[in-house]
Structures are given as C-alpha cells and as structure tokens.
Amino acid sequence: VGCDRSKKLVDICGEKNLQALVCDALSVPIRSGSCDACISIAVIHHFSTVERRLATIRELARLLRPGGTALIYVWAMEQEYKNQKSKYLKGKNGSKDKEEEINTGMAQRPFSDQMPDSSSQDSACSDRLLNDSKDEGCDAKPVSDTRLPVHTNRTSFCSQDLLVPWHLKGGTKKKGEGVDTVSFPDGSKESQELSPVFHRYYHVFCEGELEAACRSLDCVRVQKSYYDQGNWCVVLEKL
C-alpha cells in the first residue's frame, strides 16, 4: 500500500491497479501496528521544523508492528563524502535521459522523488521563517534573512534550509502518460524557455542528524545508519 501527498502521482498508481491513497505523512490513515515494514523515501526533508520531522518519524513507527522495520532516506547536506562526489554533483544538465536527470540521487534510482522531482506544483513560499538552523556538527551557514536561499542545481548546498527551483512546462497528455505537466531542474537546456518557476522547500540533513532524531524515540531501535549517494539513511526497528 502506497501513499503520497500528490493526487496526480496517486492517480498514476490507480491507473496501474496499485493500492495507493492521498494522505499526509503526519497523519497516515492506517491502523497502528498493522505494517510489517514501511519505507519513507525523500519525504521527511520537506518538513520545515525539527518537531514536524520528528513527528513524521513517530508516525512511521506507529504504523509498524513490534519487530517491524522501516527504511528512511533524506537528502544529505554532504554531497561530497569521504572524497567522493555524489551523482547529483556529477550529473550534467540537459541529459539525454530526462528520467535520469530527474531521478538522480540513489545508486539504482528507483524512487522518483529522491532528488528534485516532477511534481513541482508542491511549491514553497520563499518568505518561510527558518525555525531550525541550529543543528550542531554541521558546516552549514545559518541564514540571517527571513527569506530562504534558492539553490543552484547540481552544486553543493550553502544552507540546510533552502528552496529548489523547478520550471514547470504545460503540455498535452500523451498516450500512456499519467500527468499533463513536465518539469526540468533549473539551469537545464529545456528550462531556459519555460515558465513559471516553482520553488520547493528542502531541509538537507547533516551527518548524524537523522540517526539522532530516530534515537530520540523510545519506541524504536536504530539497526543501521549509512550514507548512500548524497542521502542519509536509517533502518529502524519497532520495539
């Protein structure tokens, strides 16, 4: 069973006869303790406060049966780790493979929302106040202005809290397509003549930040914490 904030993505699942529903990660309409396993890929980094990110992890744990496991992926502040650049930094704009351009971030890239995604209608307001830029052990520079910085695609992050720009292209739905819009990352060749530009909020995680959030909950145990192609990842178990 899948769920997503985007109705259009859920509609695509319906067209493929898959079970999916529209919901909010802070309040999933599934019975407590009913899931053997849960995955949360590129979701938690879209919540703008420490409290909301922690509440999302707590809600994920609520769904698990005792002994059940969950996998969480979030975008990392460290796009260069152990002297290795992530595929996000290595990627080139204007890639011949549009899907690869959008889906970079994980080694096998199975999830369409791991990097800036094609659902650009979920725009963020650039006037959002920064509530949680005091994370320790990170080289991120705090933002003194109330306006969030706009990220430059395929570059290292200058702040943990930022907006990622997307150019939305309107178009006619082609046979077999489930959505009627296509988006391209800022700076790509296709984006030069497209409008409007949408901005999506991200909080990129520093090393240890996601693990620490999971360990703060007494209902779960962290089984594994690791770095994977520009993402911080945690596998946890429900106690």
PDB file of N, CA, C and O in Angstrom, residues 14-15 24 26 60 62 71 78 116 121 167 183 192 197 231 233:
ATOM      1  N   GLY A  14      -3.189   4.300  -9.422  1.00  0.00           N
ATOM      2  CA  GLY A  14      -4.504   3.733  -9.692  1.00  0.00           C
ATOM      3  C   GLY A  14      -4.615   3.210 -11.111  1.00  0.00           C
ATOM      4  O   GLY A  14      -5.221   2.154 -11.352  1.00  0.00           O
ATOM      5  N   GLU A  15      -4.020   3.943 -12.056  1.00  0.00           N
ATOM      6  CA  GLU A  15      -4.036   3.512 -13.447  1.00  0.00           C
ATOM      7  C   GLU A  15      -3.283   2.200 -13.634  1.00  0.00           C
ATOM      8  O   GLU A  15      -3.550   1.446 -14.564  1.00  0.00           O
ATOM      9  N   ASP A  24      -1.323  12.683   4.349  1.00  0.00           N
ATOM     10  CA  ASP A  24      -0.268  13.497   4.930  1.00  0.00           C
ATOM     11  C   ASP A  24       0.600  12.593   5.786  1.00  0.00           C
ATOM     12  O   ASP A  24       0.098  11.795   6.572  1.00  0.00           O
ATOM     13  N   LEU A  26       2.143  13.179   8.328  1.00  0.00           N
ATOM     14  CA  LEU A  26       1.962  13.435   9.752  1.00  0.00           C
ATOM     15  C   LEU A  26       0.729  12.738  10.320  1.00  0.00           C
ATOM     16  O   LEU A  26       0.555  12.655  11.532  1.00  0.00           O
ATOM     17  N   LEU A  60       5.562   7.140  11.450  1.00  0.00           N
ATOM     18  CA  LEU A  60       6.048   5.955  10.730  1.00  0.00           C
ATOM     19  C   LEU A  60       6.175   4.768  11.683  1.00  0.00           C
ATOM     20  O   LEU A  60       5.763   3.645  11.364  1.00  0.00           O
ATOM     21  N   ARG A  62       4.535   4.346  14.449  1.00  0.00           N
ATOM     22  CA  ARG A  62       3.194   3.945  14.903  1.00  0.00           C
ATOM     23  C   ARG A  62       2.600   2.867  14.004  1.00  0.00           C
ATOM     24  O   ARG A  62       1.902   1.954  14.463  1.00  0.00           O
ATOM     25  N   LEU A  71      12.616   1.902   6.664  1.00  0.00           N
ATOM     26  CA  LEU A  71      13.775   2.479   5.973  1.00  0.00           C
ATOM     27  C   LEU A  71      13.460   3.927   5.656  1.00  0.00           C
ATOM     28  O   LEU A  71      12.409   4.241   5.085  1.00  0.00           O
ATOM     29  N   GLU A  78      25.877  16.813   2.910  1.00  0.00           N
ATOM     30  CA  GLU A  78      27.197  16.418   2.402  1.00  0.00           C
ATOM     31  C   GLU A  78      27.052  15.706   1.061  1.00  0.00           C
ATOM     32  O   GLU A  78      26.890  14.488   0.999  1.00  0.00           O
ATOM     33  N   PRO A 116      15.126  16.591  -6.680  1.00  0.00           N
ATOM     34  CA  PRO A 116      14.024  17.463  -7.081  1.00  0.00           C
ATOM     35  C   PRO A 116      13.153  16.757  -8.104  1.00  0.00           C
ATOM     36  O   PRO A 116      13.636  16.307  -9.133  1.00  0.00           O
ATOM     37  N   GLN A 121       4.169  21.203  -8.491  1.00  0.00           N
ATOM     38  CA  GLN A 121       3.058  22.015  -8.035  1.00  0.00           C
ATOM     39  C   GLN A 121       3.108  22.215  -6.533  1.00  0.00           C
ATOM     40  O   GLN A 121       2.462  23.100  -5.992  1.00  0.00           O
ATOM     41  N   HIS A 167      11.216  24.540 -13.179  1.00  0.00           N
ATOM     42  CA  HIS A 167      10.465  25.166 -14.262  1.00  0.00           C
ATOM     43  C   HIS A 167       9.367  24.206 -14.695  1.00  0.00           C
ATOM     44  O   HIS A 167       9.648  23.075 -15.077  1.00  0.00           O
ATOM     45  N   SER A 183       8.464  18.766 -15.697  1.00  0.00           N
ATOM     46  CA  SER A 183       9.319  19.777 -15.103  1.00  0.00           C
ATOM     47  C   SER A 183      10.778  19.462 -15.341  1.00  0.00           C
ATOM     48  O   SER A 183      11.161  18.317 -15.548  1.00  0.00           O
ATOM     49  N   GLN A 192      15.220  26.869 -20.122  1.00  0.00           N
ATOM     50  CA  GLN A 192      15.501  28.246 -20.475  1.00  0.00           C
ATOM     51  C   GLN A 192      14.283  28.974 -21.048  1.00  0.00           C
ATOM     52  O   GLN A 192      14.110  30.167 -20.866  1.00  0.00           O
ATOM     53  N   VAL A 197       8.298  29.399 -12.744  1.00  0.00           N
ATOM     54  CA  VAL A 197       9.261  28.697 -11.899  1.00  0.00           C
ATOM     55  C   VAL A 197       8.623  28.459 -10.540  1.00  0.00           C
ATOM     56  O   VAL A 197       8.057  29.363  -9.939  1.00  0.00           O
ATOM     57  N   ASN A 231      22.589  10.841   0.188  1.00  0.00           N
ATOM     58  CA  ASN A 231      21.459  10.695   1.110  1.00  0.00           C
ATOM     59  C   ASN A 231      21.923  10.100   2.426  1.00  0.00           C
ATOM     60  O   ASN A 231      22.823   9.247   2.455  1.00  0.00           O
ATOM     61  N   CYS A 233      20.643   7.713   5.477  1.00  0.00           N
ATOM     62  CA  CYS A 233      19.659   6.634   5.523  1.00  0.00           C
ATOM     63  C   CYS A 233      19.689   5.952   6.879  1.00  0.00           C
ATOM     64  O   CYS A 233      20.770   5.781   7.475  1.00  0.00           O
TER      65      CYS A 233
END
